[in-house]
Amino acid sequence: MSRSRSFALAFATLLAASAPAAAQLLPLGRAAMPAEIAAWDIDVRPDGQGLPAGKGSVKDGERLFLEQCAACHGEFGEGAGRWPPVAGGRGSLKSENPEKTPGSYWPFASTIFDYVRRAMPFGNAQSLGPDDVYAITAFLLFMTDVVGEDFVLSNANFASVKLPNADGFRDDDRETAEKQFWGREPCMKDCKTEVKVLGHARALDVTPGEKKGPKVD
Amino acid sequence: MGSEDRKLRLGRRGFLGAAASVLAAAGARADAPDPAITEVQEWARVLGDGVATRPYGKPSQFEKHVVRRDVEWLTASRESSVSFTPLHELDGIITPNGLCFERHHAGIAEIGPQKHRLMVHGLVERPMVFTMAELRRFPGRTNRIYFLECAANSGMEWRGAQLNGCQFTHGMVHNVMYTGLPLKALLDHCGVRTNGKWLLVEGGDASLMTRSIPLDKAMKDCMVAWAMNGEALRPEQGYPLRLLVPGWEGNMWIKWLRRIEIGDQPWHQREETSKYTDLLADGRARRFTWIMDAKSVVTSPSPQAPPAAKGPNVLSGLAWSGRGTIKRVDVTLDGGRNWRPARIDGPVLPLSLVRFYAEFDWSGQELLIQSRAIDETGYVQPTKGELRQVRGVNSIYHNNGIQTWLVRADGQTENVEIS
């Protein structure tokens, strides 16, 4: 039998074998083990699903914050240099310089816990244990006047913590709120009588490559 | 070369700080034969490099200026920052792999494919782990061209013209042909339970980047991809595996994709609450604004690519829409008094960049150049003023307003805002 013929036959056999297997699972991938899922599944939802057992106090959180976080976020959470502030900013959302901190903007405390646990400290992520993350979260909540200085945050009382701006969001409504952007027949000729230049990028002069841009703090 | 031409070139050189132009240095006179022709050139006499001296080919030594650039003052560190695609130097619709803009949250993870795993778990019948080799053995491999735009593209321009160059104002977009699997194939393989409505997708870098994605979108057109433009993903783009979420904001296209969890609610992760939400003038914010609305930009002339000379010129640009296919692009040279449809050339695909051109003759008058995209849903790209009217100036994200370039009589080109 020629090589190509034997290949064709083998292929046909394979096809025949797999044809009725539409409902059957292809032998690709393997079962994820519970220990593997536990190692990677560290996400936490606003309803508390995913929180590990543990607790941490504002007091411990302050110590940890000074050790692990203050170099970038500032001793009072005000943010050092261009690093983001994590405290303050309340009442700033309508202003010219909104400051989006957990206290001023973030809707859910679970996001603080989840994010610190997965991504902080910057450059040494996933080095904090659950109790450390509870403590740092508690301290951030204290800094933003959501809890008192004696507060101890735990998986048991987590759901009771509400952030001030929880109701400050609505789902994408562009298709209704901006429906004027659809279906217009745009003007093509003599659309304006006068055109004025209102602003120049050069007035700010922050483009790299021309001159060094200013440091914005 | 006329004096006007020389002035233009000098202007461009001074503006960019780029190397002296070969033509300007040659100084050929119109009435004398061109030494570029009459003299035997070095490259026409001696042998060049042989094969395989450049086992992975690079651009010409004369294209060294075509690179991604960053804006130093924008972010606190380069590990959590962005570099911009040099749109003004590119043509067609495909972005070369090495020039695709970068946005990292914890630097570039270097992950060996042997050690990479993709886990699917949560509300599925069969929680599973896949290796890269297994993903490549799945039936149904597919190739698709999609744009990827960061939601913060043009985000620095909300309060007015700020950065001089489409690389900086619009360079957080790229367009690539991906190879991979429909995400649906993997989800069906694992058996999503009927109460499964949302996905949490997670990257394997030191930010463990996460986003919530509705199941409908995942089943409709999301993909897991391991190749871009025919070769393996670049590390900057998530090697060995990234998620594609066509038409939706780039932050959701998780790089170094390692985990997909199915759940019944969104997770409200950091990147969908404190970031990638659009703060409006009334102090409230829109969330889950995933779709990238229709947008366009003229890439030439633009501040980094001013017109080379008077006379015939080619205006060129890009348009795209996260809601489908671009139907038309209009351009104006007089600040919107009069418009004409541009000529779209090359593939016109849904959720992909399209390339447009408009030939024009420049007599040296001041130009105010704009482009306006219209997509298949009838959405017409708004002016920046119209956007500000509904959103204010604090949104950061989703600025798809019409861009204006001012071309001065001396050829210098600038980012401006007009009435």
mmCIF file of C-alpha atoms in Angstrom, chain A residues 7 11 35 55 73 85 90 93 97 104 124-125 143 163 175 187 196 203 206:
data_model
loop_
_atom_site.group_PDB
_atom_site.id
_atom_site.type_symbol
_atom_site.label_atom_id
_atom_site.label_comp_id
_atom_site.label_asym_id
_atom_site.label_seq_id
_atom_site.Cartn_x
_atom_site.Cartn_y
_atom_site.Cartn_z
ATOM 1 C CA PHE A 7 -2.489 7.984 5.307
ATOM 2 C CA PHE A 11 -7.432 9.692 8.192
ATOM 3 C CA ALA A 35 -5.894 22.708 45.137
ATOM 4 C CA LYS A 55 -9.227 39.341 60.232
ATOM 5 C CA HIS A 73 0.790 56.254 48.463
ATOM 6 C CA PRO A 85 -3.775 58.833 46.459
ATOM 7 C CA ARG A 90 -14.466 63.307 49.089
ATOM 8 C CA LEU A 93 -16.024 64.359 41.758
ATOM 9 C CA ASN A 97 -9.648 67.877 39.684
ATOM 10 C CA SER A 104 -14.552 59.319 47.207
ATOM 11 C CA ASN A 124 6.056 42.366 45.340
ATOM 12 C CA ALA A 125 2.543 41.217 44.579
ATOM 13 C CA MET A 143 -8.531 56.764 56.564
ATOM 14 C CA LEU A 163 -18.554 52.845 50.710
ATOM 15 C CA GLU A 175 -27.364 54.504 23.210
ATOM 16 C CA CYS A 187 -23.586 68.663 6.566
ATOM 17 C CA LYS A 196 -11.880 80.248 15.025
ATOM 18 C CA ALA A 203 0.398 76.653 24.420
ATOM 19 C CA VAL A 206 3.968 69.055 26.921
#
